[in-house]
Short mmCIF file of C-alpha atoms in Angstrom, two decimals:
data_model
loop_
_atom_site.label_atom_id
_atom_site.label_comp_id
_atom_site.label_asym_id
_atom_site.label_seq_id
_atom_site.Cartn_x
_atom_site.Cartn_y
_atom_site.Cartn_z
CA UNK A 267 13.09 10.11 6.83
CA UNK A 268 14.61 12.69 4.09
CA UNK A 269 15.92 16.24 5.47
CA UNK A 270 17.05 17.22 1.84
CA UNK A 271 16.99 15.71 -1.96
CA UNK A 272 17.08 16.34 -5.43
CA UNK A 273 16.40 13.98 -7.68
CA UNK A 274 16.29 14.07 -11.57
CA UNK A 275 13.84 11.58 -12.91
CA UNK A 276 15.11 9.70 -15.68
CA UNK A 277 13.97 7.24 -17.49
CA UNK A 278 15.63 4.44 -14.79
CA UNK A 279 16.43 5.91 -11.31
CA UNK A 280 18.51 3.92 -8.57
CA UNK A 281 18.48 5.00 -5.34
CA UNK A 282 20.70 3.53 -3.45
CA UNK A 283 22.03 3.67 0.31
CA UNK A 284 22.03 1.85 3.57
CA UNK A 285 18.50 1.66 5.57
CA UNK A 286 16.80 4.09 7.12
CA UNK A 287 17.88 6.96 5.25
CA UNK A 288 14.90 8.09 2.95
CA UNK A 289 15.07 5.78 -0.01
CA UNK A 290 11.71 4.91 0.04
CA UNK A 291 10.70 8.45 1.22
CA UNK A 292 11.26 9.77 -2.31
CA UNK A 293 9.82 7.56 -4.07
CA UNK A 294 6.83 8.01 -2.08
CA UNK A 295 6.66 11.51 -2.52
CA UNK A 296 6.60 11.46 -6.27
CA UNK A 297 4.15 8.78 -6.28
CA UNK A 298 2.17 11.38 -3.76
CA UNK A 299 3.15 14.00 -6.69
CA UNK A 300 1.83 12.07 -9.63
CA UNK A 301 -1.58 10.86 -7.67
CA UNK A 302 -2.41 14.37 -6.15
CA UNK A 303 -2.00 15.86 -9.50
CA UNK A 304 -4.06 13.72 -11.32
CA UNK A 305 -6.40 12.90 -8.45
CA UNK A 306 -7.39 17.09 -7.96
CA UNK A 307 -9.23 16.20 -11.52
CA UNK A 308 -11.66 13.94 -9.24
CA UNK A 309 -11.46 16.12 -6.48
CA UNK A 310 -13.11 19.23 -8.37
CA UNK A 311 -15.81 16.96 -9.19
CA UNK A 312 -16.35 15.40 -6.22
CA UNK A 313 -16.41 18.32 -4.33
CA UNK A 314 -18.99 20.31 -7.13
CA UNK A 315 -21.33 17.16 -6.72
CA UNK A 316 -21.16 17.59 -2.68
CA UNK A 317 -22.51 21.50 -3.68
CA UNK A 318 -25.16 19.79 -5.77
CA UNK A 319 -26.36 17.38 -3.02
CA UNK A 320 -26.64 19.78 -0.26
CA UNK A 321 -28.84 21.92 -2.81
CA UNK A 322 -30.87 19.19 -3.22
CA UNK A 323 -31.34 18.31 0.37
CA UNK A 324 -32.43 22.19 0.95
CA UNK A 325 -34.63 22.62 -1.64
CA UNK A 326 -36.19 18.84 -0.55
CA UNK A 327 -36.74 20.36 2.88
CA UNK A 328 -38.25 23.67 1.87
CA UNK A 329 -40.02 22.21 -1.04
CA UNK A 330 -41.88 19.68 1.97
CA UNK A 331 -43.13 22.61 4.15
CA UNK A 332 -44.49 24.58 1.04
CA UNK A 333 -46.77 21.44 -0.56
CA UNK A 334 -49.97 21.50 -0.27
CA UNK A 335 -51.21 18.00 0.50
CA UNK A 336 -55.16 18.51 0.18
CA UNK A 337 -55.05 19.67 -3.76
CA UNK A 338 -53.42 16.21 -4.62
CA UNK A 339 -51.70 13.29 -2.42
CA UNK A 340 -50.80 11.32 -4.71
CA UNK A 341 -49.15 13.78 -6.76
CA UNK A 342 -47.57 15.07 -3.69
CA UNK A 343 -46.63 11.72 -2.79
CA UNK A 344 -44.36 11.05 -5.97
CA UNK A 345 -42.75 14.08 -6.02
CA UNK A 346 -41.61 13.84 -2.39
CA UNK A 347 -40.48 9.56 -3.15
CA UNK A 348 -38.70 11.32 -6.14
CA UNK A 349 -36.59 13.94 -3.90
CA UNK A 350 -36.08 11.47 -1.56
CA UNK A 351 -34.10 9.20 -4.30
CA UNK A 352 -31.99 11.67 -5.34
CA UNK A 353 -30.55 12.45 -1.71
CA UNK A 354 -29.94 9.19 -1.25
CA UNK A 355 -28.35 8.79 -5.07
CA UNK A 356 -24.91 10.33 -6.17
CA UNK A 357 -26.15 13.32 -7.88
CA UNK A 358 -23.56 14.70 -10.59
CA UNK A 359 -23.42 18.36 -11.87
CA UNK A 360 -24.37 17.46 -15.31
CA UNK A 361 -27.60 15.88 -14.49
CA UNK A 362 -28.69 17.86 -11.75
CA UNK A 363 -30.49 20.80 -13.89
CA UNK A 364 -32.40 18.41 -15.71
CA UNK A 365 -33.28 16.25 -12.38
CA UNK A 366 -34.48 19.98 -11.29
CA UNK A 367 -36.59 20.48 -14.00
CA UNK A 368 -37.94 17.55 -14.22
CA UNK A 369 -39.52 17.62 -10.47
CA UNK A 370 -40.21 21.23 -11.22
CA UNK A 371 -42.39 20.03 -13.64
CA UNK A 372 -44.18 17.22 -11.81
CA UNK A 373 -45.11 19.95 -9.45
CA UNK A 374 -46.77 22.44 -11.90
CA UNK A 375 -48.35 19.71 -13.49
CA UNK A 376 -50.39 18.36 -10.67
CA UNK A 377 -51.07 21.88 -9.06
CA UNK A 378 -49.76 20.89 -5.91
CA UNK A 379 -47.86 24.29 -5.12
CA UNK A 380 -49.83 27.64 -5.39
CA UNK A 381 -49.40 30.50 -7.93
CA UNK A 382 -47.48 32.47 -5.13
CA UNK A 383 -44.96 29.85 -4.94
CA UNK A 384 -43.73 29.48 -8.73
CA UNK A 385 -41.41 32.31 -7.83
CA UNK A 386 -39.61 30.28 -4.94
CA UNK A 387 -38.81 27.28 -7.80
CA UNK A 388 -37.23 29.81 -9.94
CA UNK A 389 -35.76 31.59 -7.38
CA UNK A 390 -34.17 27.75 -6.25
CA UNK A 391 -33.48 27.09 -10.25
CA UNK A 392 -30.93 29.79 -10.16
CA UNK A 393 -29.23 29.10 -7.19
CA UNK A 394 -28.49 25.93 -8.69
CA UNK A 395 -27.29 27.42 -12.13
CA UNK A 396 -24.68 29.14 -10.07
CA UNK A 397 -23.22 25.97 -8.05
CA UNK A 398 -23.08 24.27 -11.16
CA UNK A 399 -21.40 27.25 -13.91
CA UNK A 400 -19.20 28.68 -11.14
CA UNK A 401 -15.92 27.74 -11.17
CA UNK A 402 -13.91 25.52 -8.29
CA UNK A 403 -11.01 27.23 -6.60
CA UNK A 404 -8.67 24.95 -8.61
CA UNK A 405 -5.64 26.02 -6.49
CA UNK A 406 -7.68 25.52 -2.48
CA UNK A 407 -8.88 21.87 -4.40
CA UNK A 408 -5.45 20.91 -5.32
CA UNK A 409 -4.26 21.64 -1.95
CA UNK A 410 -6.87 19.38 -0.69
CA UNK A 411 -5.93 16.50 -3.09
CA UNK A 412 -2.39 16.92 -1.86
CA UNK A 413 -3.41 17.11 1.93
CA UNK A 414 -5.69 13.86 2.08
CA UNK A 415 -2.74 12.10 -0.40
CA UNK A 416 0.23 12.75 1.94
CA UNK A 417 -2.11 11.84 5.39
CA UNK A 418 -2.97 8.93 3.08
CA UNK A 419 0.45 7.72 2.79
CA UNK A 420 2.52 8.76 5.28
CA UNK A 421 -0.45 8.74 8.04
CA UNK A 422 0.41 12.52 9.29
CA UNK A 423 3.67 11.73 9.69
CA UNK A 424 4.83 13.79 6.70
CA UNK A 425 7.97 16.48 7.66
CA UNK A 426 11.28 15.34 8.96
CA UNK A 427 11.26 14.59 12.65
CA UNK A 428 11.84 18.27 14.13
CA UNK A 429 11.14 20.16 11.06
CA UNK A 430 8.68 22.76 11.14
CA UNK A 431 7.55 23.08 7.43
CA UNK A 432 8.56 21.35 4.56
CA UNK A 433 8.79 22.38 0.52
CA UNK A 434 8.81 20.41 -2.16
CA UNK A 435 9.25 22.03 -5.66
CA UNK A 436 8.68 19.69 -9.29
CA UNK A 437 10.62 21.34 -12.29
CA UNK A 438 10.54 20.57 -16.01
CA UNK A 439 14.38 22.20 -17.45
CA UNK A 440 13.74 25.44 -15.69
CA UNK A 441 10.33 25.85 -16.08
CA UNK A 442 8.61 25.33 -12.58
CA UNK A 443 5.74 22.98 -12.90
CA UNK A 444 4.95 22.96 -8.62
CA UNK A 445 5.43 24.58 -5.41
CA UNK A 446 4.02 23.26 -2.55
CA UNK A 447 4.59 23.57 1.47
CA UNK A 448 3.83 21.51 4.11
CA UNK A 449 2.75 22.70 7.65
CA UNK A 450 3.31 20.75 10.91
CA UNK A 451 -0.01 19.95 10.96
CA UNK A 452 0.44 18.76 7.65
CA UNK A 453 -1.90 21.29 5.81
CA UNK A 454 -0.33 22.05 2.15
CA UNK A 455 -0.16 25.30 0.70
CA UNK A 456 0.10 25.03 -3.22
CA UNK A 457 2.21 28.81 -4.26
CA UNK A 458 0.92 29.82 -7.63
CA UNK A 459 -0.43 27.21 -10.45
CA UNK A 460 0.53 23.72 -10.47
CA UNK A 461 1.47 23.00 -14.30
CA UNK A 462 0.46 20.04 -15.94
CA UNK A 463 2.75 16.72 -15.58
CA UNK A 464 3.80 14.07 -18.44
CA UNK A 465 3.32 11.33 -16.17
CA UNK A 466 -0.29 9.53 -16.29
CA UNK A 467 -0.11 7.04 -13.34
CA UNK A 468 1.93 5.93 -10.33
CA UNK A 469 2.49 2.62 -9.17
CA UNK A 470 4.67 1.90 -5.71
CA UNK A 471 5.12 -2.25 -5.05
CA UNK A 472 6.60 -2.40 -1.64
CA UNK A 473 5.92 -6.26 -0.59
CA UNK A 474 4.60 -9.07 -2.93
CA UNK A 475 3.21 -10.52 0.28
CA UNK A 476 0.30 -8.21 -0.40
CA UNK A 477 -0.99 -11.03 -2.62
CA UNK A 478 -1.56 -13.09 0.81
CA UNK A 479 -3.56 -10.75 2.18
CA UNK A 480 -6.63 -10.59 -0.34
CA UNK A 481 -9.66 -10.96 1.97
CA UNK A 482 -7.81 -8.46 4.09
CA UNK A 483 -7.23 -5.68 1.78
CA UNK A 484 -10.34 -6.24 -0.18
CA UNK A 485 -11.94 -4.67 2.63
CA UNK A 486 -9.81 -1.95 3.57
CA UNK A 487 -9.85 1.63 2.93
CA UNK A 488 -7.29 4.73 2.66
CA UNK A 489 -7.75 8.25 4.20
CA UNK A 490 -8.44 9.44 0.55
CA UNK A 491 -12.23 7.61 0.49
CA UNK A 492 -14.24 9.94 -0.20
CA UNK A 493 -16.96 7.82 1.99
CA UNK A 494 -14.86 6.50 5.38
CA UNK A 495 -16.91 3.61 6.66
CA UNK A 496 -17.89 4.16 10.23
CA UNK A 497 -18.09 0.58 11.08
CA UNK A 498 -15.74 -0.81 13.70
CA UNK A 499 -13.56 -3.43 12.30
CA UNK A 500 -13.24 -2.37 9.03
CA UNK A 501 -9.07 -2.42 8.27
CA UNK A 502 -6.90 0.42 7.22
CA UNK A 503 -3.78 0.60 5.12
CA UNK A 504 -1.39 3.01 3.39
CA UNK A 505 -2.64 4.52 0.09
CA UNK A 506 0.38 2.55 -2.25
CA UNK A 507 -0.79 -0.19 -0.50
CA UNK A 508 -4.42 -0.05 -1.70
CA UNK A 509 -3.89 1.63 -5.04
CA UNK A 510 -1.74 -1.82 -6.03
CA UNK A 511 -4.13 -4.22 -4.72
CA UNK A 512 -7.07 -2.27 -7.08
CA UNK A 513 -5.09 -2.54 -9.76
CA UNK A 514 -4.04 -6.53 -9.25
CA UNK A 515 -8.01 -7.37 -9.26
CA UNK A 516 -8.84 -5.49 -12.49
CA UNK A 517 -9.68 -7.19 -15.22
CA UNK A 518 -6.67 -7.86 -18.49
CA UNK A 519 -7.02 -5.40 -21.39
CA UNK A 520 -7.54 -6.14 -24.60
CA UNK A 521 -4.43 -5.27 -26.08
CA UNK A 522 -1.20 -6.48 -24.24
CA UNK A 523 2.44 -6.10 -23.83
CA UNK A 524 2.93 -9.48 -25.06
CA UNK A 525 6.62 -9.62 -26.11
CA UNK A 526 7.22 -8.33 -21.97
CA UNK A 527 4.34 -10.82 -21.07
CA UNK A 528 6.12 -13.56 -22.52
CA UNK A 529 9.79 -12.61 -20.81
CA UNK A 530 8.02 -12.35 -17.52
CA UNK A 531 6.42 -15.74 -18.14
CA UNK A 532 10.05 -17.69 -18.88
CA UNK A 533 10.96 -16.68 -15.77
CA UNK A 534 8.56 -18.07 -13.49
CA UNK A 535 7.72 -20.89 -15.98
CA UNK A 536 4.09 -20.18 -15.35
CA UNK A 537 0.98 -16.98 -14.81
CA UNK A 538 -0.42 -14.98 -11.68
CA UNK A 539 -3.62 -13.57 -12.20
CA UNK A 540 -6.57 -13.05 -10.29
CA UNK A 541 -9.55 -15.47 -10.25
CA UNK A 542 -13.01 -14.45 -9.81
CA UNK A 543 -13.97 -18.12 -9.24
CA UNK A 544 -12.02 -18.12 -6.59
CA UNK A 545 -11.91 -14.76 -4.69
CA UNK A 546 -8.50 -14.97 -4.82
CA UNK A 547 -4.73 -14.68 -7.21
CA UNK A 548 -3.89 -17.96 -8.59
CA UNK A 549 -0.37 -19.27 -10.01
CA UNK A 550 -1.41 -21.61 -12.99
CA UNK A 551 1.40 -23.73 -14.67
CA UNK A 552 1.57 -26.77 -16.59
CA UNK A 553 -2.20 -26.69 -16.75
CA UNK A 554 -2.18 -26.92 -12.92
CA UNK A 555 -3.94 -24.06 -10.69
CA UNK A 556 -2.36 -23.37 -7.41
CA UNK A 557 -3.20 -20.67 -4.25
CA UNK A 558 -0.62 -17.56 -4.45
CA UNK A 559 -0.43 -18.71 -0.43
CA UNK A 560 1.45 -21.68 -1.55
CA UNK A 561 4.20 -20.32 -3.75
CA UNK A 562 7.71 -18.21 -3.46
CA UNK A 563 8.10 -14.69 -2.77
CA UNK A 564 9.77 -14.65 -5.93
CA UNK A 565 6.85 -15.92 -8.06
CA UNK A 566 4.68 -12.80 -6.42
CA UNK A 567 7.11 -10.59 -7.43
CA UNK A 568 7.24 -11.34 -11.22
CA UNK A 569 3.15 -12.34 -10.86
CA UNK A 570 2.47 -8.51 -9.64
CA UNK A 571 4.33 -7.51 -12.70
CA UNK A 572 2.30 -9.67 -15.13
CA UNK A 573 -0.59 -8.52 -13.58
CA UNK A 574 -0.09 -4.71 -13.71
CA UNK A 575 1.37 -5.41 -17.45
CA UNK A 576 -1.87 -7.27 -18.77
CA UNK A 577 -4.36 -4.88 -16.99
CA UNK A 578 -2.05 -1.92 -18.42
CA UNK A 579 -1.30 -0.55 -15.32
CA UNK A 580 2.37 -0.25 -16.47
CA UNK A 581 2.63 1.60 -19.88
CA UNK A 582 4.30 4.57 -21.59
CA UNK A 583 4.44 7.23 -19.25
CA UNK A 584 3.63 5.45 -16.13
CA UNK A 585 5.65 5.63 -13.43
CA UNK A 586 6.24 2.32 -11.48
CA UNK A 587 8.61 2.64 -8.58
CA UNK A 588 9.74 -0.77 -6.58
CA UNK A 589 11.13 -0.60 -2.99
CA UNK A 590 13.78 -2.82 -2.33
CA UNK A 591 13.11 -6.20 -4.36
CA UNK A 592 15.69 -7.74 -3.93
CA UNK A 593 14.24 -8.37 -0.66
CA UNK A 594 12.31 -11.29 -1.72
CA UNK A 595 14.88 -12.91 -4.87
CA UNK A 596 17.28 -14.98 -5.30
CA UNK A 597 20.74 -13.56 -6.90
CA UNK A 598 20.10 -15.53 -10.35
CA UNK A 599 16.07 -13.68 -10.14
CA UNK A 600 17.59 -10.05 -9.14
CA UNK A 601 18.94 -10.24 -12.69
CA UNK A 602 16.09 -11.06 -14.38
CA UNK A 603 14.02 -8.21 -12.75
CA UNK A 604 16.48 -5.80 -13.69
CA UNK A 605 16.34 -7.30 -17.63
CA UNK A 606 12.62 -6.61 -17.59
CA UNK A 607 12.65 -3.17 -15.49
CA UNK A 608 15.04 -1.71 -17.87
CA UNK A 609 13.05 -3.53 -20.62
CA UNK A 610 9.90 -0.95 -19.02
CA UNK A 611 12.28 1.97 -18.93
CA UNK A 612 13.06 1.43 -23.27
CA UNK A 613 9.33 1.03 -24.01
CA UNK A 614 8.51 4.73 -21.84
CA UNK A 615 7.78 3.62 -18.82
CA UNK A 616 9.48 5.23 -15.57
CA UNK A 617 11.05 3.38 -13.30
CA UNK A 618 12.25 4.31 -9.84
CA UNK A 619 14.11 1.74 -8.06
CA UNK A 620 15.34 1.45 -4.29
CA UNK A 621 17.92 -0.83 -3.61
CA UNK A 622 20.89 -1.95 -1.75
CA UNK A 623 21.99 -5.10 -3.30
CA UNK A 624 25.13 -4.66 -5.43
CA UNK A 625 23.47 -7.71 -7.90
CA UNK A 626 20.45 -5.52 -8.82
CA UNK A 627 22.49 -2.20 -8.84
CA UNK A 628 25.16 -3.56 -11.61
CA UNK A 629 22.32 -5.45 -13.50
CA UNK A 630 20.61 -2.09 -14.02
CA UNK A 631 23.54 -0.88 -14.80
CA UNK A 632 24.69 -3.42 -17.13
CA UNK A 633 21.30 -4.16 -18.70
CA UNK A 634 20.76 0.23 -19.02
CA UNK A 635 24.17 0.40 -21.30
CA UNK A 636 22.61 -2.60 -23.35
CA UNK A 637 19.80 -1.10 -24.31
CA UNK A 638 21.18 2.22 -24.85
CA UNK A 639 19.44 4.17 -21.52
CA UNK A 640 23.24 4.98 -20.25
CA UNK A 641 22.15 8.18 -20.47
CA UNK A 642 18.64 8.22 -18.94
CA UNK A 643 20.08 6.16 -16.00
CA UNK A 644 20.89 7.57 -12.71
CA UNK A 645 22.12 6.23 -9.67
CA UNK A 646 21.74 8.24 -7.06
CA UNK A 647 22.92 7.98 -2.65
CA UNK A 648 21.07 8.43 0.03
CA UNK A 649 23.49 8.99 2.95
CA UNK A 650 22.39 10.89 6.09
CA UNK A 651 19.25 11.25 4.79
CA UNK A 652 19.88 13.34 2.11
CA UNK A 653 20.18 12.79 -1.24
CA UNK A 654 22.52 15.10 -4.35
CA UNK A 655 21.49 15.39 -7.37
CA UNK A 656 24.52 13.49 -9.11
CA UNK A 657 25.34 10.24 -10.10
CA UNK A 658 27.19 8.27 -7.63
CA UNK A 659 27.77 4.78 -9.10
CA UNK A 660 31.45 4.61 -7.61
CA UNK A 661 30.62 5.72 -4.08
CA UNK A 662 27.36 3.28 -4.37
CA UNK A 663 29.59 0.51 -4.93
CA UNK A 664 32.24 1.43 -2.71
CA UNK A 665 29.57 1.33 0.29
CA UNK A 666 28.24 -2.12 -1.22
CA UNK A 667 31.43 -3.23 -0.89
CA UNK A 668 31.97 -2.75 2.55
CA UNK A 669 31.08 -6.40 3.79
CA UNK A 670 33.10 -7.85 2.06
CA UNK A 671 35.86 -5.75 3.43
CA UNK A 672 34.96 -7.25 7.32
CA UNK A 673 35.36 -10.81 5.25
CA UNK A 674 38.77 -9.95 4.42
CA UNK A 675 39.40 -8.66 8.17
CA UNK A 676 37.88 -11.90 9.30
CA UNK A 677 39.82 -13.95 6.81
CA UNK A 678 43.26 -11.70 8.22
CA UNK A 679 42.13 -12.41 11.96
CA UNK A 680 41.86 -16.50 11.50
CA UNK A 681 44.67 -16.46 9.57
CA UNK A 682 46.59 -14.77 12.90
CA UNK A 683 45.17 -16.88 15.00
CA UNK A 684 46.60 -20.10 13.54
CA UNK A 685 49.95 -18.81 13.08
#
């Protein structure tokens, strides 16, 4: 939905604008940014590992037409069970010499290859010292990470309807940290090094009806598993979607945000957590336990943020961006989200919101010049789905304002009409 934007990401960004013209597009593009980035890390491991296992299975197949069986079965017989675990095993780069030596050694042990065939281990033991010292193509792995991210998330619907390509460009001051273009069929090609980026972790809370949905999403998967069940049935869902739910079911840390857990408390007068016990998130207050299915949207909001605050999900240099919340509160609770949001932004956390409620947008506002974070506050407008890279308070509440405008039109027209 976004044909242009530039964005600077402060410590509190409000995007602003009416629907359906690429508010939530940005946001999920920089989450997309921050998980492709740190995501590549797992990719270049993942993808040496998948060298190391189709070694494995090669040298397993070779290996079996070279034993001899008659100088000793049983010998022959572990070595072969032994092979046969490690294909089916997630072999890592770091263990795999030793694995390789260790089987090499079974086998000179019992005698069960001949003299002539020493020469085919060794030449196999440096074919394997390669996969694992060379180095990944960081730059064709990042790529990859940002290719299975996007089809993750957007579900290959990634450029601007007509567009042919599309570029997307992450700067620090002027230094240029990323480059990156997308083809129509939504293969990215990274130009030059990606750079390393301040933020750890991105968090995108679209709906707190996801807490309804537990034996649902427990079950899904993303386009980014690395193993895609083949199993008919098994559900689907956008990669925000699932990365939010993972984190809701972790376990609390040990060390907590308890001054924010406390705030977040008064206002729903009670705790959301997940329960083992019960396969499911629980509301608990006044000593009483009660399903997540039986309370407001409201509470879910607040309970997803007491979740992701005691699991540490949300902490300095996080990013947490939340689409539209007002969605699911009441005026008097719009306020109190902003409180704690801008509460995140002062302890280093990141905050991204969408929004189109003029309550929120002057409670950021309001609460940002409280706490001093005037000037890491922007408010930005997405109109004709584009977005400048300016602040645009006055024209964001001009455009709020334009409802109540038809009231006064209405109010003009009754008053005519009983005249």
């Amino acid at each position: 939905m976004l044909k242009e934007a530039e964005v600077t990401l402060n410590r509190l960004s409000v995007i602003a604008g009416e629907n359906d013209n690429g508010k939530s597009t940005i946001g999920k593009i920089v989450f997309c940014i921050v998980k492709a980035l740190n995501k590549h890390k797992e990719e270049l491991n993942a993808s040496k590992e998948h060298e190391v296992q189709e070694f494995f299975e090669d040298f397993y197949f070779t290996l079996r037409t070279r034993l001899n069986y008659e100088i000793d079965s049983k010998a022959t017989y572990i070595v072969l069970k032994q092979m046969e675990l490690l294909l089916r095993g997630d072999v890592n780069a770091e263990t795999s010499m030793q694995l390789f030596d260790d089987t090499r050694q079974i086998l000179l042990q019992h005698n069960v290859l001949s003299v002539s065939d020493l020469s085919f281990i060794d030449e196999f033991k440096q074919k394997l010292i390669k996969i694992v010292e060379e180095p990944e193509d960081q730059r064709r792995v990042l790529e990859r990470a940002f290719t299975k991210t996007f089809v993750s998330e957007f579900d290959s619907q990634v450029l601007f309807r007509g567009a042919d390509e599309g570029c997307i460009q992450v700067w620090d001051d002027s230094l240029k940290l990323l480059e990156l273009f997308v083809d129509k069929a939504n293969k990215v090609r990274i130009y030059d090094d990606a750079k390393p980026i301040l933020i750890r972790d991105a968090t995108f809370i679209e709906t707190p009806l996801l807490l309804n949905f537990f034996s649902l999403l427990i079950r899904s998967q993303t386009q980014l598993d690395n193993r895609v069940s083949r199993r008919r049935g098994v559900p689907y869902t956008t990669l925000h979607t699932k990365d939010l739910f993972d984190k809701l079911i972790e376990p609390p840390a040990e060390f907590q945000n308890l001054v924010l857990l406390e705030l977040i408390n008064s206002v729903i007068d009670g705790e959301v957590s997940y329960s083992r016990a019960d396969g499911d998130f629980v509301y608990q207050k006044e000593g009483k336990r009660i399903s997540i299915k039986n309370t407001a949207s409201g509470i879910k909001v607040f309970g997803i943020l007491q979740i992701l605050v005691a699991n540490e999900f949300i902490d300095k240099n996080t990013l947490v961006i939340f689409d539209e919340p007002e969605n699911h509160l009441h005026p008097k609770w719009q306020l109190k989200l902003a409180e704690i949001l801008v509460e995140l932004a002062n302890s280093g956390v990141y905050i991204i919101v969408s929004s189109h409620s003029p309550y929120m947008i002057e409670a950021l506002e309001r609460y940002s010049k409280i706490k001093g974070l005037k000037d890491e506050t922007s408010f930005y407008l997405a109109k004709h789905n584009e977005v400048e890279n300016k602040n645009q308070l006055p024209e964001i509440f001009a455009l709020l304002s334009e409802p109540f405008e038809q009231f006064r039109e209405l109010d003009k027209q009754v008053l005519k009409d009983e005249e």
